[in-house]
Tab-separated table of C-alpha atoms and ligand atoms in Angstrom:
chain	number	residue	atom	x	y	z
P	28	MET	CA	-119.814	-43.146	-87.170
P	29	LYS	CA	-120.692	-45.628	-84.566
P	30	ASN	CA	-119.198	-48.739	-84.541
P	31	GLU	CA	-121.437	-52.042	-83.157
P	32	GLN	CA	-119.777	-51.583	-79.119
P	33	GLU	CA	-121.127	-47.857	-78.989
P	34	ILE	CA	-124.492	-48.967	-80.161
P	35	ILE	CA	-124.919	-51.674	-78.195
P	36	GLU	CA	-123.947	-49.289	-74.804
P	37	ILE	CA	-126.147	-46.781	-76.224
P	38	VAL	CA	-128.949	-49.403	-76.504
P	39	ARG	CA	-127.659	-50.945	-72.806
P	40	LYS	CA	-128.228	-47.243	-71.948
P	41	GLN	CA	-131.615	-46.252	-73.350
P	42	HIS	CA	-132.920	-49.640	-71.200
P	43	MET	CA	-131.541	-48.430	-67.935
P	44	PHE	CA	-132.826	-45.123	-68.650
P	45	PHE	CA	-135.894	-46.079	-69.420
P	46	ASN	CA	-136.071	-49.075	-66.407
P	47	SER	CA	-135.495	-46.254	-64.198
P	48	SER	CA	-139.317	-45.101	-65.033
P	49	ILE	CA	-137.546	-41.242	-65.622
P	50	THR	CA	-139.627	-40.655	-68.714
P	51	HIS	CA	-143.466	-42.150	-67.886
P	52	THR	CA	-144.047	-38.786	-65.813
P	53	TYR	CA	-146.716	-36.365	-67.628
P	54	ASP	CA	-143.991	-33.581	-66.359
P	55	PHE	CA	-141.191	-35.165	-67.932
P	56	ARG	CA	-142.769	-36.172	-71.087
P	57	ILE	CA	-144.251	-32.171	-71.366
P	58	ASN	CA	-140.885	-31.072	-70.848
P	59	GLU	CA	-138.994	-33.292	-73.616
P	60	LEU	CA	-141.695	-31.750	-75.909
P	61	LYS	CA	-141.591	-28.483	-74.849
P	62	LYS	CA	-137.664	-28.863	-75.686
P	63	LEU	CA	-138.442	-29.945	-78.663
P	64	LYS	CA	-140.302	-27.084	-79.986
P	65	GLU	CA	-137.802	-24.871	-78.766
P	66	GLY	CA	-135.318	-26.852	-81.237
P	67	ILE	CA	-137.456	-27.125	-84.067
P	68	LYS	CA	-137.903	-23.166	-83.747
P	69	LYS	CA	-134.119	-23.144	-83.165
P	70	PHE	CA	-133.395	-24.986	-86.459
P	71	GLU	CA	-135.859	-24.246	-88.883
P	72	SER	CA	-133.563	-21.914	-90.973
P	73	GLN	CA	-131.414	-24.729	-91.030
P	74	PHE	CA	-133.501	-27.358	-92.003
P	75	ARG	CA	-134.711	-25.489	-94.243
P	76	ALA	CA	-132.185	-25.097	-96.177
P	77	ALA	CA	-130.916	-28.902	-96.012
P	78	LEU	CA	-134.126	-28.953	-97.275
P	79	LYS	CA	-133.037	-27.209	-100.336
P	80	ASP	CA	-129.991	-28.846	-100.898
P	81	ASP	CA	-131.127	-32.404	-100.174
P	82	LEU	CA	-134.311	-31.944	-102.468
P	83	GLY	CA	-134.709	-28.699	-103.611
P	84	LYS	CA	-137.931	-28.125	-101.352
P	85	SER	CA	-139.232	-24.323	-101.958
P	86	GLU	CA	-139.486	-22.318	-98.431
P	87	PHE	CA	-143.528	-22.899	-98.147
P	88	GLU	CA	-143.256	-26.663	-98.811
P	89	SER	CA	-140.731	-26.957	-96.241
P	90	TYR	CA	-142.655	-25.278	-94.190
P	91	ILE	CA	-145.847	-26.742	-95.170
P	92	THR	CA	-144.979	-30.424	-94.884
P	93	GLU	CA	-141.943	-30.581	-92.983
P	94	ILE	CA	-141.386	-28.018	-90.097
P	95	GLY	CA	-144.873	-26.784	-89.743
P	96	PHE	CA	-146.454	-30.000	-89.825
P	97	VAL	CA	-143.982	-30.968	-86.688
P	98	LEU	CA	-144.706	-27.595	-84.748
P	99	HIS	CA	-148.682	-27.923	-84.969
P	100	ASP	CA	-148.239	-31.949	-84.313
P	101	LEU	CA	-145.791	-30.777	-81.184
P	102	THR	CA	-148.618	-28.118	-80.715
P	103	ASN	CA	-151.252	-30.731	-80.850
P	104	THR	CA	-149.831	-33.197	-78.673
P	105	ILE	CA	-148.455	-30.528	-75.526
P	106	LYS	CA	-152.542	-29.260	-75.805
P	107	HIS	CA	-154.008	-32.878	-75.381
P	108	LEU	CA	-151.449	-35.212	-73.622
P	109	LYS	CA	-153.122	-34.767	-69.894
P	110	LYS	CA	-156.344	-36.149	-71.420
P	111	TRP	CA	-154.629	-39.018	-73.628
P	112	MET	CA	-152.513	-40.225	-70.800
P	113	LYS	CA	-155.697	-40.652	-68.521
P	114	PRO	CA	-156.755	-44.332	-68.093
P	115	LYS	CA	-159.874	-45.113	-69.657
P	116	ARG	CA	-162.597	-47.009	-67.435
P	117	ILE	CA	-164.394	-50.030	-69.063
P	118	LYS	CA	-167.710	-51.451	-68.341
P	119	THR	CA	-166.734	-54.441	-65.733
P	120	PRO	CA	-169.570	-57.880	-66.845
P	121	LEU	CA	-171.622	-59.022	-63.513
P	122	LEU	CA	-169.377	-62.314	-62.567
P	123	SER	CA	-166.444	-60.438	-62.082
P	124	GLN	CA	-168.101	-57.399	-59.530
P	125	PRO	CA	-168.139	-55.888	-57.345
P	126	ALA	CA	-164.758	-54.426	-59.742
P	127	SER	CA	-163.792	-51.789	-61.507
P	128	SER	CA	-162.351	-52.472	-64.894
P	129	GLN	CA	-159.293	-49.972	-66.684
P	130	VAL	CA	-157.140	-49.691	-69.578
P	131	LEU	CA	-153.704	-47.721	-68.930
P	132	PHE	CA	-151.424	-46.423	-71.295
P	133	THR	CA	-147.951	-47.607	-70.396
P	134	PRO	CA	-144.703	-46.518	-72.408
P	135	LEU	CA	-143.598	-49.825	-75.058
P	136	GLY	CA	-139.911	-48.819	-73.917
P	137	VAL	CA	-137.072	-48.606	-75.561
P	138	ASN	CA	-138.086	-47.627	-79.853
P	139	LEU	CA	-136.040	-47.950	-82.538
P	140	ILE	CA	-137.353	-45.244	-85.308
P	141	ILE	CA	-135.690	-45.182	-88.710
P	142	SER	CA	-137.128	-42.513	-91.537
P	143	PRO	CA	-136.977	-42.558	-95.248
P	144	PHE	CA	-135.407	-39.471	-97.384
P	145	ASN	CA	-138.656	-37.786	-98.697
P	146	TYR	CA	-139.762	-35.809	-96.101
P	147	PRO	CA	-137.276	-36.601	-93.252
P	148	ILE	CA	-137.984	-33.645	-90.887
P	149	GLU	CA	-141.460	-35.042	-90.742
P	150	LEU	CA	-140.884	-38.082	-91.193
P	151	THR	CA	-137.844	-38.709	-88.560
P	152	PHE	CA	-139.550	-36.154	-85.674
P	153	ALA	CA	-143.693	-37.034	-85.904
P	154	PRO	CA	-143.072	-40.690	-84.532
P	155	LEU	CA	-140.582	-39.145	-81.948
P	156	ILE	CA	-142.814	-37.073	-80.837
P	157	ALA	CA	-145.451	-39.602	-80.100
P	158	ALA	CA	-142.573	-41.835	-78.589
P	159	ILE	CA	-142.067	-39.127	-76.739
P	160	ALA	CA	-145.520	-38.200	-75.474
P	161	ALA	CA	-146.227	-41.865	-74.498
P	162	GLY	CA	-142.923	-41.578	-71.917
P	163	ASN	CA	-140.686	-44.118	-73.872
P	164	THR	CA	-136.717	-43.816	-75.089
P	165	ALA	CA	-135.906	-43.534	-78.858
P	166	VAL	CA	-132.664	-44.216	-81.249
P	167	ILE	CA	-133.330	-42.484	-84.171
P	168	LYS	CA	-131.525	-43.472	-88.011
P	169	THR	CA	-132.326	-41.188	-90.902
P	170	SER	CA	-131.532	-41.740	-94.201
P	171	GLU	CA	-128.265	-41.280	-95.642
P	172	LEU	CA	-129.951	-40.091	-99.359
P	173	THR	CA	-130.324	-36.722	-97.487
P	174	PRO	CA	-127.059	-35.695	-96.213
P	175	THR	CA	-127.783	-32.486	-95.146
P	176	CYS	CA	-130.625	-33.043	-93.521
P	177	SER	CA	-129.513	-35.616	-91.775
P	178	MET	CA	-126.611	-33.903	-90.628
P	179	GLU	CA	-129.174	-31.311	-88.859
P	180	ILE	CA	-130.810	-33.370	-87.152
P	181	GLN	CA	-128.455	-34.944	-85.729
P	182	LYS	CA	-126.999	-31.366	-84.085
P	183	LEU	CA	-130.743	-30.909	-82.685
P	184	ILE	CA	-130.655	-34.261	-81.247
P	185	ASP	CA	-127.264	-33.933	-79.702
P	186	GLU	CA	-128.047	-30.486	-78.693
P	187	ILE	CA	-130.934	-31.210	-76.567
P	188	PHE	CA	-131.234	-34.547	-75.964
P	189	ASP	CA	-129.156	-37.077	-73.177
P	190	PRO	CA	-127.874	-40.178	-75.162
P	191	ALA	CA	-129.238	-41.873	-72.796
P	192	TYR	CA	-133.181	-40.984	-73.515
P	193	VAL	CA	-132.796	-39.604	-77.770
P	194	ALA	CA	-130.069	-40.855	-79.619
P	195	TYR	CA	-129.503	-40.384	-82.948
P	196	ILE	CA	-126.935	-42.779	-84.731
P	197	PRO	CA	-125.495	-40.962	-87.801
P	198	GLY	CA	-124.379	-43.857	-91.328
P	199	LYS	CA	-125.896	-45.815	-93.822
P	200	VAL	CA	-127.148	-49.263	-94.970
P	201	PRO	CA	-124.397	-51.458	-92.082
P	202	GLU	CA	-125.481	-48.848	-88.612
P	203	THR	CA	-128.610	-49.917	-89.535
P	204	THR	CA	-128.063	-53.600	-90.072
P	205	LEU	CA	-125.769	-53.572	-87.007
P	206	LEU	CA	-128.737	-51.521	-85.337
P	207	LEU	CA	-131.557	-54.012	-86.005
P	208	LYS	CA	-129.443	-56.625	-84.622
P	209	GLN	CA	-129.944	-55.464	-80.950
P	210	LYS	CA	-133.234	-55.758	-79.134
P	211	PHE	CA	-135.814	-52.894	-78.569
P	212	ASP	CA	-139.218	-53.221	-77.600
P	213	HIS	CA	-140.577	-51.422	-80.730
P	214	ILE	CA	-139.380	-50.699	-83.987
P	215	PHE	CA	-141.111	-47.950	-85.872
P	216	PHE	CA	-140.024	-48.135	-89.481
P	217	THR	CA	-140.645	-45.598	-92.495
P	218	GLY	CA	-139.820	-46.951	-95.620
P	219	SER	CA	-139.919	-48.747	-98.867
P	220	PRO	CA	-141.967	-52.350	-98.796
P	221	ARG	CA	-138.199	-54.087	-99.524
P	222	VAL	CA	-136.441	-52.677	-96.576
P	223	GLY	CA	-139.896	-53.452	-94.673
P	224	SER	CA	-139.599	-57.068	-94.624
P	225	ILE	CA	-135.746	-56.524	-93.713
P	226	VAL	CA	-136.677	-54.550	-90.716
P	227	MET	CA	-139.895	-56.881	-89.708
P	228	GLU	CA	-137.414	-59.937	-90.510
P	229	ALA	CA	-134.911	-59.034	-88.264
P	230	ALA	CA	-137.368	-58.140	-85.846
P	231	ALA	CA	-138.713	-61.472	-85.334
P	232	LYS	CA	-135.534	-62.792	-83.980
P	233	HIS	CA	-136.300	-61.134	-80.797
P	234	LEU	CA	-140.252	-60.808	-81.357
P	235	THR	CA	-140.093	-57.235	-81.322
P	236	PRO	CA	-142.948	-55.684	-82.356
P	237	VAL	CA	-143.017	-53.487	-85.573
P	238	THR	CA	-144.817	-50.241	-87.349
P	239	LEU	CA	-143.937	-50.194	-90.320
P	240	GLU	CA	-145.296	-47.284	-92.904
P	241	LEU	CA	-144.769	-48.565	-96.630
P	242	GLY	CA	-145.456	-47.362	-99.810
P	243	GLY	CA	-147.398	-48.540	-103.121
P	244	LYS	CA	-148.917	-47.669	-106.164
P	245	SER	CA	-151.749	-45.318	-105.140
P	246	PRO	CA	-154.657	-45.094	-107.446
P	247	CYS	CA	-156.381	-42.002	-108.458
P	248	ILE	CA	-159.955	-42.758	-109.957
P	249	VAL	CA	-161.724	-39.585	-111.844
P	250	HIS	CA	-165.440	-40.383	-112.363
P	251	SER	CA	-167.327	-39.421	-115.557
P	252	ASP	CA	-169.877	-36.914	-112.717
P	253	ALA	CA	-166.191	-35.114	-111.513
P	254	LYS	CA	-165.817	-31.379	-111.297
P	255	ILE	CA	-162.773	-31.492	-113.400
P	256	ASP	CA	-161.265	-28.172	-112.880
P	257	ILE	CA	-161.134	-29.581	-108.819
P	258	ALA	CA	-159.476	-32.775	-109.679
P	259	VAL	CA	-157.337	-31.297	-112.157
P	260	ASN	CA	-155.856	-28.472	-109.612
P	261	ARG	CA	-155.758	-31.150	-106.437
P	262	ILE	CA	-154.085	-34.742	-108.666
P	263	VAL	CA	-151.580	-31.878	-110.452
P	264	TYR	CA	-150.806	-30.706	-106.268
P	265	GLY	CA	-151.274	-33.889	-104.857
P	266	LYS	CA	-148.697	-35.339	-107.619
P	267	PHE	CA	-146.134	-32.904	-107.704
P	268	MET	CA	-145.622	-31.984	-104.565
P	269	ASN	CA	-142.299	-32.847	-103.652
P	270	ALA	CA	-141.560	-33.659	-107.498
P	271	GLY	CA	-143.680	-36.733	-106.513
P	272	GLN	CA	-141.461	-38.049	-104.378
P	273	THR	CA	-144.582	-38.560	-101.776
P	274	CYS	CA	-145.943	-41.995	-99.881
P	275	VAL	CA	-149.167	-40.701	-100.569
P	276	ALA	CA	-149.366	-39.081	-104.287
P	277	PRO	CA	-151.116	-40.586	-106.474
P	278	ASP	CA	-149.134	-42.459	-108.467
P	279	TYR	CA	-151.303	-43.279	-111.224
P	280	VAL	CA	-154.941	-41.274	-112.704
P	281	MET	CA	-158.019	-44.077	-113.561
P	282	VAL	CA	-160.113	-41.773	-116.154
P	283	HIS	CA	-163.713	-42.847	-116.551
P	284	GLN	CA	-163.264	-42.812	-121.030
P	285	SER	CA	-166.220	-40.094	-121.299
P	286	ILE	CA	-164.064	-37.429	-119.982
P	287	LYS	CA	-160.354	-38.666	-120.762
P	288	GLU	CA	-159.631	-35.704	-123.782
P	289	GLU	CA	-160.935	-33.218	-121.386
P	290	PHE	CA	-159.642	-33.921	-118.107
P	291	LEU	CA	-156.066	-34.703	-120.282
P	292	GLU	CA	-155.948	-31.314	-121.706
P	293	LYS	CA	-156.776	-29.665	-118.740
P	294	ILE	CA	-153.920	-30.959	-116.243
P	295	LYS	CA	-151.544	-30.658	-118.651
P	296	GLN	CA	-152.824	-26.761	-118.873
P	297	ARG	CA	-152.544	-26.612	-115.182
P	298	ILE	CA	-149.122	-27.388	-115.241
P	299	ILE	CA	-147.970	-25.183	-117.632
P	300	THR	CA	-150.361	-22.954	-115.354
P	301	ILE	CA	-148.205	-23.375	-112.178
P	302	TYR	CA	-145.052	-24.572	-113.380
P	303	GLY	CA	-144.396	-22.519	-116.529
P	304	ASP	CA	-143.479	-23.384	-119.610
P	305	ASP	CA	-139.973	-24.772	-118.488
P	306	ALA	CA	-140.566	-26.040	-114.218
P	307	SER	CA	-136.586	-26.143	-113.948
P	308	SER	CA	-136.587	-22.702	-113.840
P	309	SER	CA	-139.885	-22.729	-110.998
P	310	PRO	CA	-138.746	-21.843	-107.560
P	311	ASP	CA	-141.792	-24.099	-106.394
P	312	PHE	CA	-140.663	-27.491	-108.397
P	313	GLY	CA	-138.967	-30.057	-106.499
P	314	ARG	CA	-135.493	-32.268	-107.449
P	315	ILE	CA	-134.952	-35.972	-107.154
P	316	VAL	CA	-132.715	-36.936	-103.896
P	317	ASN	CA	-130.208	-38.916	-105.950
P	318	GLU	CA	-128.439	-39.968	-109.433
P	319	ARG	CA	-129.858	-43.655	-108.956
P	320	HIS	CA	-133.274	-42.128	-108.026
P	321	HIS	CA	-133.034	-39.852	-111.141
P	322	SER	CA	-132.171	-43.130	-113.243
P	323	ARG	CA	-134.739	-45.159	-111.764
P	324	ILE	CA	-137.406	-42.388	-112.785
P	325	VAL	CA	-136.184	-41.749	-116.521
P	326	ASN	CA	-136.361	-44.671	-117.194
P	327	LEU	CA	-140.064	-44.917	-116.479
P	328	ILE	CA	-140.746	-42.362	-119.262
P	329	ASP	CA	-142.263	-44.072	-122.298
P	330	GLN	CA	-141.360	-40.667	-124.252
P	331	ASP	CA	-144.023	-41.748	-127.390
P	332	LYS	CA	-147.319	-41.937	-124.365
P	333	VAL	CA	-145.734	-38.297	-123.224
P	334	ILE	CA	-148.333	-35.665	-123.360
P	335	VAL	CA	-146.604	-32.716	-121.202
P	336	GLY	CA	-143.408	-33.028	-120.356
P	337	GLY	CA	-140.654	-35.780	-120.424
P	338	GLN	CA	-137.521	-33.089	-120.113
P	339	PHE	CA	-134.730	-34.259	-117.268
P	340	ASN	CA	-131.268	-33.088	-116.710
P	341	LYS	CA	-129.151	-35.678	-114.706
P	342	ALA	CA	-126.678	-32.917	-113.545
P	343	ASP	CA	-129.842	-30.669	-111.861
P	344	ARG	CA	-131.523	-33.826	-110.667
P	345	TYR	CA	-134.504	-32.509	-112.335
P	346	ILE	CA	-137.312	-34.151	-114.136
P	347	ALA	CA	-140.119	-32.230	-115.405
P	348	PRO	CA	-143.266	-32.782	-114.097
P	349	THR	CA	-144.902	-35.603	-117.052
P	350	VAL	CA	-148.202	-36.634	-117.922
P	351	MET	CA	-148.339	-40.030	-119.955
P	352	LYS	CA	-151.479	-41.019	-121.986
P	353	GLY	CA	-152.499	-44.453	-122.972
P	354	VAL	CA	-150.778	-46.040	-120.523
P	355	THR	CA	-151.273	-49.956	-119.593
P	356	LEU	CA	-150.191	-52.290	-116.760
P	357	ASP	CA	-147.525	-53.445	-119.242
P	358	ASP	CA	-146.045	-49.844	-119.334
P	359	ASN	CA	-142.346	-49.636	-117.187
P	360	VAL	CA	-144.473	-46.896	-115.096
P	361	MET	CA	-146.942	-49.529	-114.149
P	362	THR	CA	-144.242	-52.068	-112.651
P	363	GLU	CA	-143.223	-50.124	-109.540
P	364	GLU	CA	-144.009	-47.463	-106.698
P	365	ILE	CA	-143.282	-44.223	-109.623
P	366	PHE	CA	-142.079	-41.992	-106.566
P	367	GLY	CA	-141.457	-39.134	-108.718
P	368	PRO	CA	-142.852	-36.471	-111.430
P	369	ILE	CA	-144.643	-38.801	-113.696
P	370	LEU	CA	-147.941	-39.367	-113.611
P	371	PRO	CA	-149.522	-42.225	-116.535
P	372	VAL	CA	-153.505	-41.378	-117.122
P	373	MET	CA	-155.607	-44.977	-117.609
P	374	GLU	CA	-158.548	-45.233	-119.026
P	375	TYR	CA	-161.874	-47.185	-117.481
P	376	GLY	CA	-165.510	-48.045	-118.533
P	377	ASN	CA	-166.740	-49.494	-115.529
P	378	PHE	CA	-165.840	-50.573	-111.710
P	379	ASP	CA	-164.616	-53.812	-112.615
P	380	GLU	CA	-161.840	-52.819	-114.407
P	381	ILE	CA	-160.676	-50.540	-111.660
P	382	LEU	CA	-160.810	-53.370	-109.464
P	383	ASP	CA	-159.303	-55.981	-111.983
P	384	THR	CA	-155.984	-53.397	-112.481
P	385	ILE	CA	-155.394	-52.792	-108.452
P	386	ALA	CA	-155.782	-56.726	-107.988
P	387	LYS	CA	-153.098	-57.162	-110.958
P	388	LEU	CA	-150.206	-54.782	-109.138
P	389	PRO	CA	-148.573	-56.327	-106.046
P	390	GLN	CA	-149.766	-54.031	-103.592
P	391	HIS	CA	-152.454	-53.153	-100.849
P	392	PRO	CA	-152.401	-49.555	-101.939
P	393	LEU	CA	-151.364	-46.934	-99.301
P	394	ALA	CA	-154.198	-44.525	-100.508
P	395	CYS	CA	-156.968	-44.124	-102.688
P	396	TYR	CA	-158.304	-40.831	-104.286
P	397	ILE	CA	-161.628	-40.841	-105.608
P	398	PHE	CA	-162.989	-37.641	-107.470
P	399	SER	CA	-166.789	-38.039	-107.921
P	400	GLU	CA	-170.156	-36.384	-106.412
P	401	SER	CA	-172.314	-39.293	-106.208
P	402	LYS	CA	-172.254	-40.600	-102.979
P	403	THR	CA	-173.161	-44.227	-104.530
P	404	VAL	CA	-169.515	-43.907	-106.074
P	405	GLN	CA	-167.748	-42.889	-103.687
P	406	HIS	CA	-169.396	-45.795	-101.070
P	407	GLU	CA	-168.594	-48.214	-103.726
P	408	LEU	CA	-165.229	-47.268	-104.336
P	409	ILE	CA	-164.518	-46.605	-101.167
P	410	SER	CA	-166.004	-50.028	-99.339
P	411	ARG	CA	-164.501	-52.054	-102.785
P	412	ILE	CA	-160.684	-51.280	-103.144
P	413	GLN	CA	-158.521	-52.304	-100.000
P	414	PHE	CA	-156.450	-49.452	-99.010
P	415	GLY	CA	-154.832	-47.825	-96.394
P	416	GLY	CA	-156.782	-44.383	-96.134
P	417	GLY	CA	-157.782	-41.979	-98.793
P	418	CYS	CA	-159.818	-38.611	-99.931
P	419	VAL	CA	-162.971	-38.021	-101.568
P	420	ASN	CA	-162.690	-34.906	-103.939
P	421	HIS	CA	-158.791	-34.656	-102.393
P	422	CYS	CA	-155.450	-35.628	-102.590
P	423	ILE	CA	-152.984	-36.153	-99.587
P	424	GLN	CA	-155.249	-33.932	-97.003
P	425	HIS	CA	-156.410	-37.373	-95.243
P	426	PHE	CA	-152.460	-37.804	-94.301
P	427	VAL	CA	-152.786	-33.878	-92.555
P	428	ASN	CA	-155.685	-33.985	-90.524
P	429	PRO	CA	-154.097	-35.109	-87.027
P	430	ASN	CA	-157.131	-36.841	-86.036
P	431	LEU	CA	-157.119	-39.504	-88.185
P	432	PRO	CA	-155.695	-42.899	-88.012
P	433	PHE	CA	-152.313	-42.819	-90.746
P	434	GLY	CA	-151.237	-46.173	-91.756
P	435	GLY	CA	-151.383	-49.044	-94.455
P	436	VAL	CA	-153.111	-52.231	-95.048
P	437	GLY	CA	-151.465	-55.787	-95.423
P	438	ASP	CA	-148.307	-55.041	-97.141
P	439	SER	CA	-148.487	-51.630	-97.848
P	440	GLY	CA	-148.035	-51.215	-94.072
P	441	ILE	CA	-148.432	-52.136	-90.699
P	442	GLY	CA	-149.738	-49.839	-87.815
P	443	ILE	CA	-151.677	-46.554	-87.481
P	444	TYR	CA	-150.388	-43.432	-85.967
P	445	HIS	CA	-150.669	-38.998	-86.081
P	446	GLY	CA	-151.956	-37.659	-83.412
P	447	PHE	CA	-153.858	-39.844	-80.684
P	448	ASN	CA	-153.283	-43.017	-82.655
P	449	GLY	CA	-149.481	-42.035	-82.319
P	450	PHE	CA	-149.744	-42.105	-78.993
P	451	GLU	CA	-151.252	-45.543	-79.023
P	452	ARG	CA	-148.988	-46.550	-80.900
P	453	PHE	CA	-146.179	-46.175	-78.322
P	454	SER	CA	-148.321	-46.900	-75.439
P	455	HIS	CA	-148.875	-50.718	-73.981
P	456	LYS	CA	-152.494	-50.683	-73.264
P	457	LYS	CA	-152.469	-52.305	-69.843
P	458	SER	CA	-155.491	-53.676	-69.414
P	459	ILE	CA	-156.252	-53.980	-64.954
P	460	LEU	CA	-159.186	-55.275	-63.226
P	461	LYS	CA	-159.452	-54.101	-59.103
P	462	ALA	CA	-161.647	-56.425	-57.613
P	463	ALA	CA	-163.373	-55.194	-54.393
P	464	SER	CA	-162.808	-56.891	-51.154
P	465	TRP	CA	-165.600	-56.828	-49.221
P	466	PHE	CA	-167.401	-59.270	-51.522
P	467	ASP	CA	-166.448	-62.864	-52.430
P	468	LEU	CA	-168.890	-64.018	-55.385
P	469	SER	CA	-169.078	-67.782	-54.123
P	470	LEU	CA	-170.913	-68.757	-57.522
P	471	ILE	CA	-167.614	-69.116	-59.541
P	472	TYR	CA	-165.643	-71.764	-57.140
P	473	PRO	CA	-166.143	-75.071	-56.543
P	474	PRO	CA	-168.222	-76.954	-55.959
P	475	TYR	CA	-170.318	-76.405	-58.778
P	476	LYS	CA	-172.903	-78.627	-57.957
P	477	GLY	CA	-176.992	-76.657	-58.451
P	478	LYS	CA	-174.530	-73.260	-60.116
P	479	ILE	CA	-174.717	-73.862	-63.601
P	480	LYS	CA	-177.872	-73.101	-64.332
P	481	VAL	CA	-177.180	-69.295	-62.826
P	482	ILE	CA	-174.152	-69.538	-65.238
P	483	ARG	CA	-176.143	-70.303	-67.423
P	484	ARG	CA	-179.213	-67.272	-67.342
P	485	ILE	CA	-175.970	-64.960	-66.556
P	486	MET	CA	-174.066	-65.853	-69.860
P	487	LYS	CA	-176.080	-66.959	-72.813
E	28	NAD	P1	-135.949	-47.460	-98.258
E	28	NAD	O1	-136.373	-47.835	-97.488
E	28	NAD	O2	-135.089	-47.591	-98.806
E	28	NAD	O3	-135.444	-46.277	-96.856
E	28	NAD	C1	-135.637	-46.510	-95.754
E	28	NAD	C2	-134.827	-46.071	-94.298
E	28	NAD	O4	-134.138	-47.700	-94.054
E	28	NAD	C3	-133.170	-45.681	-94.852
E	28	NAD	O5	-133.578	-44.628	-93.635
E	28	NAD	C4	-132.727	-47.076	-95.413
E	28	NAD	O6	-131.286	-45.861	-95.014
E	28	NAD	C5	-133.107	-47.407	-94.197
E	28	NAD	N1	-132.319	-48.864	-95.210
E	28	NAD	C6	-132.271	-48.749	-96.470
E	28	NAD	N2	-131.436	-50.305	-96.533
E	28	NAD	C7	-131.803	-50.636	-96.008
E	28	NAD	C8	-130.877	-52.445	-95.454
E	28	NAD	N3	-130.589	-52.786	-96.190
E	28	NAD	N4	-131.757	-52.448	-94.479
E	28	NAD	C9	-131.648	-52.023	-93.077
E	28	NAD	N5	-132.019	-50.303	-93.839
E	28	NAD	C10	-131.938	-49.838	-94.631
E	28	NAD	O7	-137.298	-45.849	-98.276
E	28	NAD	P2	-136.456	-44.591	-99.029
E	28	NAD	O8	-136.524	-44.701	-100.343
E	28	NAD	O9	-136.176	-43.539	-98.360
E	28	NAD	O10	-138.449	-44.228	-99.240
E	28	NAD	C11	-138.789	-43.987	-100.077
E	28	NAD	C12	-140.140	-45.121	-99.748
E	28	NAD	O11	-140.388	-45.156	-98.597
E	28	NAD	C13	-141.185	-45.288	-100.602
E	28	NAD	O12	-141.650	-46.591	-100.567
E	28	NAD	C14	-142.500	-44.487	-99.726
E	28	NAD	O13	-143.718	-44.910	-100.208
E	28	NAD	C15	-141.992	-45.176	-98.474
E	28	NAD	N6	-142.524	-44.257	-97.890
E	28	NAD	C16	-143.686	-44.432	-96.628
E	28	NAD	C17	-144.342	-43.581	-96.059
E	28	NAD	C18	-145.561	-43.584	-94.867
E	28	NAD	O14	-145.887	-43.066	-94.099
E	28	NAD	N7	-146.263	-44.636	-95.064
E	28	NAD	C19	-143.781	-42.240	-95.979
E	28	NAD	C20	-142.488	-41.623	-96.493
E	28	NAD	C21	-142.310	-43.087	-97.372
């Protein structure tokens, strides 16, 4: 563990290192990204074992949602970095002529990256990749809830990076609190809205800009014209991946009353088809991160409303994939982000009921999923519901596309990243107008007598 003096010293050294401008060049950034890629490959088996240990993740999920995701992000970033770094030419208005205008992408400086427990590898390295690509330094703090993953991440970072450039700070809340007292140029936080507001409050003291990637209750709407089999396959996939501990998982389903019974029957069958009669023996189904979260999630289950699942085992941190029907906003399961393998299903008759339900919940959803074959229905729901991002006829996939900006809206998050948007998030867009000196437009200088008519003609 690091004490306050050591933390102050690390942040001071990072500011010095950043001010040396070493991190700014393309060559430096690309070398560090390549080094990181080799490091991730080298640590693949350790990460896989750690993810199994902390979260019971299968090899497939560990690769597709964590290790492979990060490698793919690195490949994409390395491939496009030169293009992303190019200054962007911008038009110059007549009154400033002769001149040229451009936007330069300059690094923000020293960043604090705080990651959550649910995708420890992906949600630590994806922001780090963007930070490196944009020419920054970074201090990393991961979650204490996944100690094995945190230990392996620390080993990798300590092995390949100079701490004046990228430093790992082990510890729990006290260490994060000490970090938050320091002056950073940007804080990138992924986690709960509760801690997000602690981070934002601490950042406000130094006027440090923040990116907050938060959570919330993400609705999934299944309209009467949806292809039910497709909807069922994709909702079960999105909900029960990582035992429901996914920020963009469909939190609850609102299904049109005309197809409710068929939907519920099919969802029940689908869970049994892919995880078997007893999901605790499926190699593909994960575990809850710790006992505290296990008890919290179990308390959200109303056994009288369960149509499939409902079993749990504290010693194994197991909760069966569970579906509850006849749920209303008064049920416990609708009072907080579930972040576990429970799928509450509510029914609706018209769109106002959907909008009313969403409006009664505390936050704007981070994600929203709409299953319908009708372009009109899709358009109406997309435009009337305020949410960060989402999919039509799928779940989670908008997160996976590196070309789509990812983030929340309002209280589900501040700022977007992924691919170029991540590079941009960790960059300052520095505007430069380069004026020519071979001509001097006297029109804009006093004395103004007789000039206003011309100005009026130009500026209208
Ligand atoms: P959390 O907010 O409890 O913890 C996140 C980080 O903050 C951890 O590193 C933790 O050590 C630290 N932390 C916890 N308490 C703190 C405090 N009092 N002061 C300072 N730091 C503190 O979140 P979690 O339980 O790890 O993750 C689940 C939450 O994260 C869910 O709400 C989920 O929706 C959200 N999430 C969002 C995204 C996204 O990309 N938008 C991704 C994953 C998870």
